[in-house]
mmCIF file of C-alpha atoms in Angstrom:
data_model
loop_
_atom_site.group_PDB
_atom_site.id
_atom_site.type_symbol
_atom_site.label_atom_id
_atom_site.label_comp_id
_atom_site.label_asym_id
_atom_site.label_seq_id
_atom_site.Cartn_x
_atom_site.Cartn_y
_atom_site.Cartn_z
ATOM 1 C CA PRO A 1 -35.228 -23.746 43.610
ATOM 2 C CA ASN A 2 -36.841 -26.341 42.121
ATOM 3 C CA PHE A 3 -37.208 -24.529 38.582
ATOM 4 C CA PHE A 4 -34.078 -23.276 39.202
ATOM 5 C CA HIS A 5 -32.775 -26.876 38.816
ATOM 6 C CA LEU A 6 -34.700 -27.691 36.237
ATOM 7 C CA ARG A 7 -33.206 -25.011 34.172
ATOM 8 C CA MET A 8 -30.206 -26.453 34.882
ATOM 9 C CA MET A 9 -31.091 -29.406 34.353
ATOM 10 C CA LYS A 10 -31.591 -28.188 30.900
ATOM 11 C CA ALA A 11 -28.765 -26.456 30.464
ATOM 12 C CA THR A 12 -26.392 -29.762 30.024
ATOM 13 C CA ARG A 13 -29.142 -31.326 28.623
ATOM 14 C CA PHE A 14 -28.042 -28.856 25.998
ATOM 15 C CA THR A 15 -24.591 -27.997 26.068
ATOM 16 C CA LEU A 16 -24.132 -32.361 26.689
ATOM 17 C CA SER A 17 -26.515 -32.445 23.255
ATOM 18 C CA PHE A 18 -23.613 -29.509 21.492
ATOM 19 C CA HIS A 19 -20.279 -30.996 22.439
ATOM 20 C CA LEU A 20 -21.805 -34.822 21.446
ATOM 21 C CA GLN A 21 -23.077 -32.943 17.501
ATOM 22 C CA PHE A 22 -19.275 -31.562 17.581
ATOM 23 C CA THR A 23 -17.888 -35.087 18.014
ATOM 24 C CA GLU A 24 -20.163 -36.886 15.488
ATOM 25 C CA GLU A 25 -19.916 -34.731 12.893
ATOM 26 C CA LYS A 26 -15.443 -35.253 13.116
ATOM 27 C CA LEU A 27 -16.037 -38.426 12.563
ATOM 28 C CA GLY A 28 -18.017 -38.264 9.421
ATOM 29 C CA GLN A 29 -21.971 -39.911 12.604
ATOM 30 C CA ALA A 30 -23.745 -37.366 12.057
ATOM 31 C CA GLU A 31 -25.009 -33.914 9.432
ATOM 32 C CA LYS A 32 -23.658 -31.328 8.837
ATOM 33 C CA THR A 33 -26.057 -28.021 8.245
ATOM 34 C CA GLU A 34 -24.440 -26.476 5.038
ATOM 35 C CA LEU A 35 -24.375 -22.711 4.590
ATOM 36 C CA ASP A 36 -24.944 -21.627 1.547
ATOM 37 C CA ALA A 37 -22.732 -20.843 -1.606
ATOM 38 C CA HIS A 38 -23.021 -17.299 -1.128
ATOM 39 C CA LEU A 39 -21.964 -17.108 2.141
ATOM 40 C CA GLU A 40 -19.303 -19.824 1.352
ATOM 41 C CA ASN A 41 -18.061 -17.885 -0.434
ATOM 42 C CA LEU A 42 -18.251 -14.479 1.054
ATOM 43 C CA LEU A 43 -16.061 -16.082 3.443
ATOM 44 C CA CYS A 44 -13.467 -17.665 1.302
ATOM 45 C CA ARG A 45 -12.661 -13.532 0.027
ATOM 46 C CA ALA A 46 -12.967 -12.516 3.801
ATOM 47 C CA GLU A 47 -10.061 -14.612 4.931
ATOM 48 C CA CYS A 48 -8.153 -14.092 1.414
ATOM 49 C CA THR A 49 -8.627 -10.776 1.797
ATOM 50 C CA LYS A 50 -6.584 -10.473 5.672
ATOM 51 C CA GLN A 51 -3.467 -12.801 4.505
ATOM 52 C CA ASN A 52 -3.113 -10.655 1.658
ATOM 53 C CA THR A 53 -3.419 -7.597 3.661
ATOM 54 C CA GLU A 54 -1.352 -9.212 6.572
ATOM 55 C CA ARG A 55 1.983 -9.854 3.574
ATOM 56 C CA ILE A 56 1.632 -6.454 1.769
ATOM 57 C CA MET A 57 1.390 -5.091 4.802
ATOM 58 C CA LYS A 58 5.065 -6.738 6.023
ATOM 59 C CA GLN A 59 5.997 -5.848 2.396
ATOM 60 C CA THR A 60 5.840 -2.910 2.920
ATOM 61 C CA GLU A 61 6.704 -2.659 6.801
ATOM 62 C CA VAL A 62 10.841 -3.931 4.872
ATOM 63 C CA LEU A 63 10.199 -1.765 3.027
ATOM 64 C CA LEU A 64 10.491 1.806 4.899
ATOM 65 C CA GLN A 65 13.224 0.151 7.109
ATOM 66 C CA PRO A 66 15.370 -2.697 5.461
ATOM 67 C CA ASN A 67 17.226 -3.171 9.255
ATOM 68 C CA PRO A 68 14.902 -5.624 10.956
ATOM 69 C CA ASN A 69 16.161 -5.805 14.329
ATOM 70 C CA VAL A 70 14.906 -1.385 13.970
ATOM 71 C CA ARG A 71 11.740 -3.228 13.162
ATOM 72 C CA ILE A 72 11.095 -4.820 16.516
ATOM 73 C CA GLU A 73 12.493 -1.621 18.379
ATOM 74 C CA GLU A 74 9.624 0.110 16.935
ATOM 75 C CA PHE A 75 7.022 -2.966 17.533
ATOM 76 C CA LEU A 76 8.263 -2.471 20.722
ATOM 77 C CA TYR A 77 7.786 1.094 21.401
ATOM 78 C CA GLU A 78 4.434 0.705 19.845
ATOM 79 C CA LYS A 79 3.117 -2.169 22.096
ATOM 80 C CA LEU A 80 4.499 -0.151 25.007
ATOM 81 C CA GLU A 81 2.841 4.046 23.670
ATOM 82 C CA LYS A 82 5.602 5.362 23.872
ATOM 83 C CA LYS A 83 7.091 7.637 21.229
ATOM 84 C CA VAL A 84 9.515 5.998 19.376
ATOM 85 C CA PRO A 85 14.061 7.719 19.223
ATOM 86 C CA THR A 86 15.096 9.271 16.591
ATOM 87 C CA ARG A 87 17.251 8.338 14.315
ATOM 88 C CA MET A 88 18.874 9.846 11.879
ATOM 89 C CA ASN A 89 18.366 7.174 8.181
ATOM 90 C CA ASN A 90 21.437 6.465 6.444
ATOM 91 C CA HIS A 91 20.988 8.679 3.765
ATOM 92 C CA GLU A 92 20.969 11.710 6.340
ATOM 93 C CA VAL A 93 24.288 9.680 8.340
ATOM 94 C CA LEU A 94 25.861 9.800 5.020
ATOM 95 C CA GLY A 95 25.385 13.180 5.062
ATOM 96 C CA GLN A 96 26.610 14.245 7.735
ATOM 97 C CA SER A 97 30.286 12.503 7.605
ATOM 98 C CA MET A 98 30.579 14.209 4.345
ATOM 99 C CA ILE A 99 30.107 17.407 5.609
ATOM 100 C CA GLU A 100 32.451 16.657 8.400
ATOM 101 C CA SER A 101 34.627 15.941 6.237
ATOM 102 C CA GLY A 102 34.359 18.140 3.742
ATOM 103 C CA SER A 103 34.609 20.334 6.979
ATOM 104 C CA GLU A 104 38.080 19.477 7.958
ATOM 105 C CA PHE A 105 39.263 19.241 4.245
ATOM 106 C CA GLY A 106 38.840 22.963 4.167
ATOM 107 C CA PRO A 107 35.684 24.727 2.724
ATOM 108 C CA GLY A 108 37.487 26.554 0.184
ATOM 109 C CA THR A 109 39.467 23.474 -1.189
ATOM 110 C CA ALA A 110 37.073 22.061 -3.720
ATOM 111 C CA TYR A 111 37.548 18.052 -3.027
ATOM 112 C CA GLY A 112 36.050 19.592 0.417
ATOM 113 C CA ASN A 113 33.391 21.893 -1.521
ATOM 114 C CA ALA A 114 32.399 18.940 -3.410
ATOM 115 C CA LEU A 115 32.335 16.789 -0.501
ATOM 116 C CA ILE A 116 29.898 19.605 1.714
ATOM 117 C CA LYS A 117 27.814 20.168 -1.287
ATOM 118 C CA CYS A 118 27.256 15.450 -1.545
ATOM 119 C CA GLY A 119 26.478 15.946 2.012
ATOM 120 C CA GLU A 120 23.286 18.880 2.260
ATOM 121 C CA THR A 121 22.548 16.520 -0.773
ATOM 122 C CA GLU A 122 22.597 13.240 0.883
ATOM 123 C CA LYS A 123 20.275 15.102 4.218
ATOM 124 C CA GLN A 124 18.499 16.766 1.804
ATOM 125 C CA ILE A 125 16.918 13.106 -0.310
ATOM 126 C CA GLY A 126 16.984 11.960 3.901
ATOM 127 C CA GLY A 127 14.831 14.904 5.185
ATOM 128 C CA ALA A 128 12.306 13.874 1.533
ATOM 129 C CA GLU A 129 12.579 10.177 2.744
ATOM 130 C CA ARG A 130 11.625 10.753 6.094
ATOM 131 C CA GLU A 131 7.805 12.663 4.925
ATOM 132 C CA PHE A 132 7.624 9.731 2.212
ATOM 133 C CA ILE A 133 7.789 6.901 5.439
ATOM 134 C CA GLN A 134 5.706 9.285 7.478
ATOM 135 C CA SER A 135 3.840 9.577 4.756
ATOM 136 C CA SER A 136 2.605 5.975 4.123
ATOM 137 C CA ALA A 137 2.730 4.512 7.873
ATOM 138 C CA ILE A 138 0.170 7.374 8.326
ATOM 139 C CA ASN A 139 -2.005 7.268 5.324
ATOM 140 C CA PHE A 140 -1.118 3.639 4.286
ATOM 141 C CA LEU A 141 0.045 1.091 6.851
ATOM 142 C CA THR A 142 -2.581 2.211 9.153
ATOM 143 C CA PRO A 143 -5.554 1.887 7.169
ATOM 144 C CA PHE A 144 -3.784 -1.327 6.673
ATOM 145 C CA ARG A 145 -3.170 -2.148 10.156
ATOM 146 C CA ASN A 146 -6.600 -0.881 11.361
ATOM 147 C CA PHE A 147 -8.587 -3.441 9.298
ATOM 148 C CA LEU A 148 -7.147 -6.692 10.684
ATOM 149 C CA GLU A 149 -7.567 -5.541 14.247
ATOM 150 C CA GLY A 150 -11.258 -3.767 13.859
ATOM 151 C CA ASP A 151 -13.521 -4.909 11.279
ATOM 152 C CA PHE A 152 -11.353 -8.960 10.525
ATOM 153 C CA LYS A 153 -11.666 -9.003 14.256
ATOM 154 C CA THR A 154 -15.330 -8.722 14.234
ATOM 155 C CA ILE A 155 -16.493 -10.855 11.680
ATOM 156 C CA LEU A 156 -14.176 -13.715 13.460
ATOM 157 C CA LYS A 157 -16.188 -13.200 16.602
ATOM 158 C CA GLU A 158 -18.982 -13.485 14.525
ATOM 159 C CA ARG A 159 -18.124 -16.192 12.795
ATOM 160 C CA LYS A 160 -16.968 -17.926 15.643
ATOM 161 C CA LEU A 161 -21.163 -16.627 16.729
ATOM 162 C CA LEU A 162 -22.084 -18.182 13.851
ATOM 163 C CA GLN A 163 -20.524 -21.587 14.127
ATOM 164 C CA VAL A 164 -22.126 -22.863 17.810
ATOM 165 C CA LYS A 165 -25.885 -21.413 16.649
ATOM 166 C CA ARG A 166 -24.561 -24.493 13.476
ATOM 167 C CA LEU A 167 -23.660 -27.000 15.872
ATOM 168 C CA ASP A 168 -26.652 -25.596 18.653
ATOM 169 C CA LEU A 169 -29.129 -25.781 15.079
ATOM 170 C CA ASP A 170 -27.800 -29.042 13.653
ATOM 171 C CA ALA A 171 -28.181 -30.490 17.750
ATOM 172 C CA ALA A 172 -31.167 -29.958 17.562
ATOM 173 C CA LYS A 173 -32.418 -31.781 15.003
ATOM 174 C CA THR A 174 -30.324 -34.398 15.977
ATOM 175 C CA ARG A 175 -32.548 -34.367 19.774
ATOM 176 C CA LEU A 176 -35.819 -33.867 16.992
ATOM 177 C CA LYS A 177 -34.787 -37.958 15.469
ATOM 178 C CA LYS A 178 -34.141 -38.774 18.659
ATOM 179 C CA ALA A 179 -37.833 -38.230 19.819
ATOM 180 C CA ARG A 180 -40.816 -40.755 20.271
ATOM 181 C CA VAL A 181 -42.421 -39.708 23.043
ATOM 182 C CA PRO A 182 -45.166 -37.209 21.832
ATOM 183 C CA ASP A 183 -44.653 -34.817 24.354
ATOM 184 C CA ALA A 184 -40.586 -34.489 23.892
ATOM 185 C CA ARG A 185 -41.381 -33.987 20.085
ATOM 186 C CA ALA A 186 -43.129 -31.551 20.707
ATOM 187 C CA VAL A 187 -40.861 -29.721 22.952
ATOM 188 C CA ALA A 188 -37.950 -30.744 19.873
ATOM 189 C CA GLU A 189 -39.953 -29.412 17.732
ATOM 190 C CA GLN A 190 -39.951 -26.379 19.177
ATOM 191 C CA ASP A 191 -36.289 -25.928 20.181
ATOM 192 C CA LEU A 192 -35.648 -27.032 15.886
ATOM 193 C CA ARG A 193 -37.539 -23.621 15.659
ATOM 194 C CA MET A 194 -36.164 -21.756 18.049
ATOM 195 C CA THR A 195 -32.460 -23.262 16.999
ATOM 196 C CA GLN A 196 -33.716 -22.241 13.063
ATOM 197 C CA SER A 197 -34.408 -18.389 14.076
ATOM 198 C CA GLU A 198 -31.551 -17.754 15.750
ATOM 199 C CA PHE A 199 -28.564 -19.467 13.052
ATOM 200 C CA ASP A 200 -30.371 -17.312 10.167
ATOM 201 C CA ARG A 201 -30.710 -14.007 12.340
ATOM 202 C CA GLN A 202 -26.012 -15.106 12.319
ATOM 203 C CA ALA A 203 -26.464 -16.105 9.709
ATOM 204 C CA GLU A 204 -27.777 -12.455 8.213
ATOM 205 C CA ILE A 205 -25.484 -10.345 10.328
ATOM 206 C CA THR A 206 -22.045 -12.528 9.166
ATOM 207 C CA ARG A 207 -23.081 -11.957 5.661
ATOM 208 C CA LEU A 208 -23.322 -8.029 6.340
ATOM 209 C CA LEU A 209 -20.446 -8.003 7.303
ATOM 210 C CA LEU A 210 -19.522 -10.893 4.683
ATOM 211 C CA GLU A 211 -20.530 -7.759 2.358
ATOM 212 C CA GLY A 212 -19.118 -4.976 3.071
ATOM 213 C CA VAL A 213 -14.856 -6.028 3.008
ATOM 214 C CA SER A 214 -16.567 -4.604 -0.093
ATOM 215 C CA SER A 215 -16.073 -1.186 0.936
ATOM 216 C CA THR A 216 -12.285 -2.385 2.251
ATOM 217 C CA HIS A 217 -11.084 -2.807 -0.264
ATOM 218 C CA ALA A 218 -12.334 -0.046 -1.838
ATOM 219 C CA HIS A 219 -10.987 2.025 0.764
ATOM 220 C CA HIS A 220 -7.087 0.350 0.724
ATOM 221 C CA LEU A 221 -7.578 0.893 -3.489
ATOM 222 C CA ARG A 222 -7.360 5.029 -2.357
ATOM 223 C CA CYS A 223 -4.537 4.261 0.295
ATOM 224 C CA LEU A 224 -3.192 1.841 -2.594
ATOM 225 C CA THR A 225 -2.755 5.605 -4.578
ATOM 226 C CA ASP A 226 -1.606 7.562 -1.921
ATOM 227 C CA PHE A 227 0.960 5.224 -1.269
ATOM 228 C CA VAL A 228 2.108 5.955 -4.722
ATOM 229 C CA GLU A 229 1.639 9.247 -5.232
ATOM 230 C CA ALA A 230 4.205 9.727 -2.049
ATOM 231 C CA GLN A 231 6.642 6.639 -3.976
ATOM 232 C CA THR A 232 5.883 9.452 -6.647
ATOM 233 C CA THR A 233 6.861 13.022 -4.734
ATOM 234 C CA TYR A 234 9.636 11.587 -3.192
ATOM 235 C CA TYR A 235 11.027 9.751 -5.982
ATOM 236 C CA ALA A 236 10.924 12.995 -8.123
ATOM 237 C CA GLN A 237 12.756 14.430 -5.258
ATOM 238 C CA SER A 238 15.634 12.616 -4.538
ATOM 239 C CA TYR A 239 15.972 13.744 -8.881
ATOM 240 C CA GLN A 240 15.660 17.037 -8.589
ATOM 241 C CA TYR A 241 17.936 16.635 -5.760
ATOM 242 C CA MET A 242 19.994 14.537 -7.797
ATOM 243 C CA VAL A 243 20.804 16.987 -10.826
ATOM 244 C CA ASP A 244 20.647 20.201 -9.507
ATOM 245 C CA LEU A 245 23.927 19.134 -7.298
ATOM 246 C CA GLN A 246 25.344 17.410 -10.417
ATOM 247 C CA LYS A 247 25.197 20.972 -11.860
ATOM 248 C CA GLN A 248 27.197 22.394 -9.432
ATOM 249 C CA LEU A 249 30.089 20.342 -9.325
ATOM 250 C CA GLY A 250 30.235 20.309 -12.903
ATOM 251 C CA SER A 251 31.032 23.808 -12.375
ATOM 252 C CA PHE A 252 34.192 23.054 -10.355
ATOM 253 C CA PRO A 253 37.389 22.904 -13.249
ATOM 254 C CA SER A 254 37.742 20.396 -15.122
ATOM 255 C CA THR A 255 40.783 19.492 -13.531
ATOM 256 C CA PHE A 256 38.884 17.517 -10.564
ATOM 257 C CA SER A 257 35.431 16.670 -12.019
ATOM 258 C CA SER A 258 37.427 14.711 -15.015
ATOM 259 C CA ASN A 259 39.045 12.261 -13.178
ATOM 260 C CA ASN A 260 36.834 9.547 -12.900
ATOM 261 C CA ASN A 261 36.775 10.074 -17.228
ATOM 262 C CA GLN A 262 40.801 9.845 -17.269
ATOM 263 C CA SER A 263 40.099 6.784 -15.166
ATOM 264 C CA SER A 264 38.016 4.757 -17.398
ATOM 265 C CA SER A 265 39.453 6.059 -20.431
ATOM 266 C CA SER A 266 43.248 4.730 -20.025
ATOM 267 C CA SER A 267 41.657 1.751 -18.615
ATOM 268 C CA GLY A 268 39.982 0.099 -21.694
ATOM 269 C CA GLY A 269 38.503 3.769 -23.380
ATOM 270 C CA ALA A 270 34.517 2.345 -22.056
ATOM 271 C CA SER A 271 31.744 5.025 -21.262
ATOM 272 C CA ILE A 272 29.765 4.499 -19.151
ATOM 273 C CA SER A 273 26.236 6.846 -20.238
ATOM 274 C CA ILE A 274 23.412 8.055 -18.055
ATOM 275 C CA PRO A 275 19.723 7.727 -18.802
ATOM 276 C CA THR A 276 17.094 10.463 -18.437
ATOM 277 C CA ILE A 277 14.366 9.711 -16.252
ATOM 278 C CA PRO A 278 11.597 12.036 -18.244
ATOM 279 C CA LEU A 279 9.190 14.140 -14.970
ATOM 280 C CA SER A 280 6.030 14.861 -15.795
ATOM 281 C CA ALA A 281 5.149 18.913 -14.993
ATOM 282 C CA SER A 282 3.730 18.809 -11.836
ATOM 283 C CA MET A 283 6.446 16.291 -10.332
ATOM 284 C CA LEU A 284 8.464 18.844 -10.787
ATOM 285 C CA SER A 285 9.380 22.984 -10.107
ATOM 286 C CA PRO A 286 10.989 23.865 -14.085
ATOM 287 C CA SER A 287 14.233 24.686 -13.338
ATOM 288 C CA PRO A 288 14.685 27.577 -16.391
ATOM 289 C CA GLY A 289 16.595 26.786 -19.174
ATOM 290 C CA ARG A 290 17.290 23.578 -18.984
ATOM 291 C CA GLY A 291 17.219 21.019 -21.876
ATOM 292 C CA LEU A 292 18.749 20.784 -24.834
ATOM 293 C CA SER A 293 20.898 23.394 -27.226
ATOM 294 C CA GLY A 294 18.843 22.627 -30.067
ATOM 295 C CA PHE A 295 15.936 23.589 -28.134
ATOM 296 C CA SER A 296 17.689 26.449 -27.037
ATOM 297 C CA GLU A 297 17.843 27.375 -31.068
ATOM 298 C CA LEU A 298 15.003 27.119 -31.249
ATOM 299 C CA ARG A 299 13.332 29.665 -28.180
ATOM 300 C CA ILE A 300 16.182 31.597 -29.930
ATOM 301 C CA SER A 301 14.741 31.378 -33.626
ATOM 302 C CA SER A 302 10.668 31.551 -32.360
ATOM 303 C CA GLY A 303 10.182 28.685 -35.529
ATOM 304 C CA SER A 304 9.780 25.131 -35.797
ATOM 305 C CA ARG A 305 10.689 22.004 -35.980
ATOM 306 C CA LYS A 306 10.140 18.068 -36.632
ATOM 307 C CA ALA A 307 10.772 16.493 -33.127
ATOM 308 C CA ARG A 308 9.355 12.656 -32.189
ATOM 309 C CA VAL A 309 8.307 11.482 -29.079
ATOM 310 C CA LEU A 310 10.760 9.501 -26.826
ATOM 311 C CA TYR A 311 7.614 8.655 -24.081
ATOM 312 C CA ASP A 312 3.876 8.174 -23.168
ATOM 313 C CA TYR A 313 2.385 11.458 -22.106
ATOM 314 C CA ASP A 314 -0.663 11.531 -20.607
ATOM 315 C CA ALA A 315 -2.470 15.447 -21.164
ATOM 316 C CA ALA A 316 -3.117 16.993 -17.520
ATOM 317 C CA GLY A 317 -5.352 19.255 -18.892
ATOM 318 C CA SER A 318 -8.135 20.827 -22.139
ATOM 319 C CA SER A 319 -4.241 23.274 -22.335
ATOM 320 C CA GLU A 320 -1.710 21.072 -22.960
ATOM 321 C CA LEU A 321 -1.680 17.729 -25.461
ATOM 322 C CA SER A 322 -0.983 12.999 -25.481
ATOM 323 C CA LEU A 323 1.298 12.102 -26.665
ATOM 324 C CA LEU A 324 1.989 8.555 -28.137
ATOM 325 C CA ALA A 325 6.305 7.767 -28.455
ATOM 326 C CA ASP A 326 7.600 7.347 -31.346
ATOM 327 C CA GLU A 327 5.304 9.308 -33.902
ATOM 328 C CA VAL A 328 6.507 13.240 -34.618
ATOM 329 C CA ILE A 329 5.802 16.112 -34.510
ATOM 330 C CA MET A 330 5.706 19.628 -35.049
ATOM 331 C CA VAL A 331 7.392 21.997 -32.128
ATOM 332 C CA SER A 332 7.668 25.577 -31.776
ATOM 333 C CA SER A 333 8.064 27.688 -29.880
ATOM 334 C CA VAL A 334 5.757 30.599 -27.947
ATOM 335 C CA PRO A 335 6.932 34.634 -26.008
ATOM 336 C CA GLY A 336 6.381 33.679 -22.232
ATOM 337 C CA MET A 337 5.832 29.954 -22.689
ATOM 338 C CA ASP A 338 7.901 28.058 -19.588
ATOM 339 C CA SER A 339 11.117 26.577 -21.300
ATOM 340 C CA ASP A 340 10.425 23.342 -19.986
ATOM 341 C CA TRP A 341 6.960 23.776 -22.598
ATOM 342 C CA LEU A 342 7.092 23.798 -26.089
ATOM 343 C CA LEU A 343 3.945 23.946 -27.735
ATOM 344 C CA GLY A 344 3.199 20.727 -29.821
ATOM 345 C CA GLU A 345 1.344 20.335 -33.221
ATOM 346 C CA ARG A 346 -0.519 17.121 -34.607
ATOM 347 C CA GLY A 347 -2.832 17.765 -37.857
ATOM 348 C CA THR A 348 -5.216 20.246 -35.785
ATOM 349 C CA GLN A 349 -4.602 19.039 -32.710
ATOM 350 C CA LYS A 350 -2.742 21.474 -30.079
ATOM 351 C CA GLY A 351 -1.213 21.678 -26.968
ATOM 352 C CA LYS A 352 1.777 22.188 -24.389
ATOM 353 C CA VAL A 353 4.345 19.362 -24.586
ATOM 354 C CA PRO A 354 7.178 18.610 -22.106
ATOM 355 C CA ILE A 355 10.446 19.316 -23.667
ATOM 356 C CA THR A 356 11.569 15.933 -21.660
ATOM 357 C CA TYR A 357 9.820 13.118 -23.844
ATOM 358 C CA LEU A 358 10.950 15.058 -27.180
ATOM 359 C CA GLU A 359 13.576 14.959 -29.366
ATOM 360 C CA LEU A 360 14.550 17.631 -31.852
ATOM 361 C CA LEU A 361 14.915 15.853 -35.617
ATOM 362 C CA ASN A 362 17.223 17.742 -37.932
#
């Protein structure tokens, strides 16, 4: 009982000195052991990583689900560990409405048939959007959330423990300064050595955890690459779906497909130009026969022509030729080559080039 009583008295004395040290530091009446500059920089970087990860996550969630009410609902389902109910996205809802309307007008009518085709395409885009959202949630948002809820919480815990060890160390220094009796100084010096050792050990543990943030940055960079790839695939699929739909609508009789052109010409003659978006062969599956009549003539004649490069292009392999915007190269058709490609020549350099990046010169 006496031993236990002495231990309790010692623990109480240390607790009081701990709180006294904290209070005196806040009032500017006690010295504070400063962390080394490297550790301070690591702490600042970790906090910066946490804040920016939260910001990127929030805005990505807004991009993937613009409706705030749906985001809250999905968050609650996640916390309750329940499956989120499946709902159609905006493209799918529009597509379904078009298909139903087209069926009412009659698939045999031009307008009804066009509505059905548009609806099917909108539903295809909706499916591509759903895949993009799922891929982004798994490969982008989940690693970011794991860092915030896992690694960073561990860092916070160890940083808080480091703060406690630092206060213990400073309290021990204060007790040593106030000790006058030799026995009291001996005890205070022993306490100081012990608290200094514990502080150094905790500082090393915290430093190792903080240096791991570099690995987190590297991992998040790979996640960012996956996110961009998912976006690229989604936009490329949507573009291809719309190009195919445009071709289908273009096959309708001119009396049905030229209403907008007639109204625009009667209201002032202003024309609307649709920009051409260059796509690499790896993004879209080539569609035979696409391209301007000049390219078709070039393939038939098997000759060569000068062409101006519209956009920069990085070759995907040794069989392709990298291009710089506005440069002029010679192009020719090779039997058996895909219709979306030509053979490009720049001096002694030769390689395949995509026709969507070229403009034939007279």
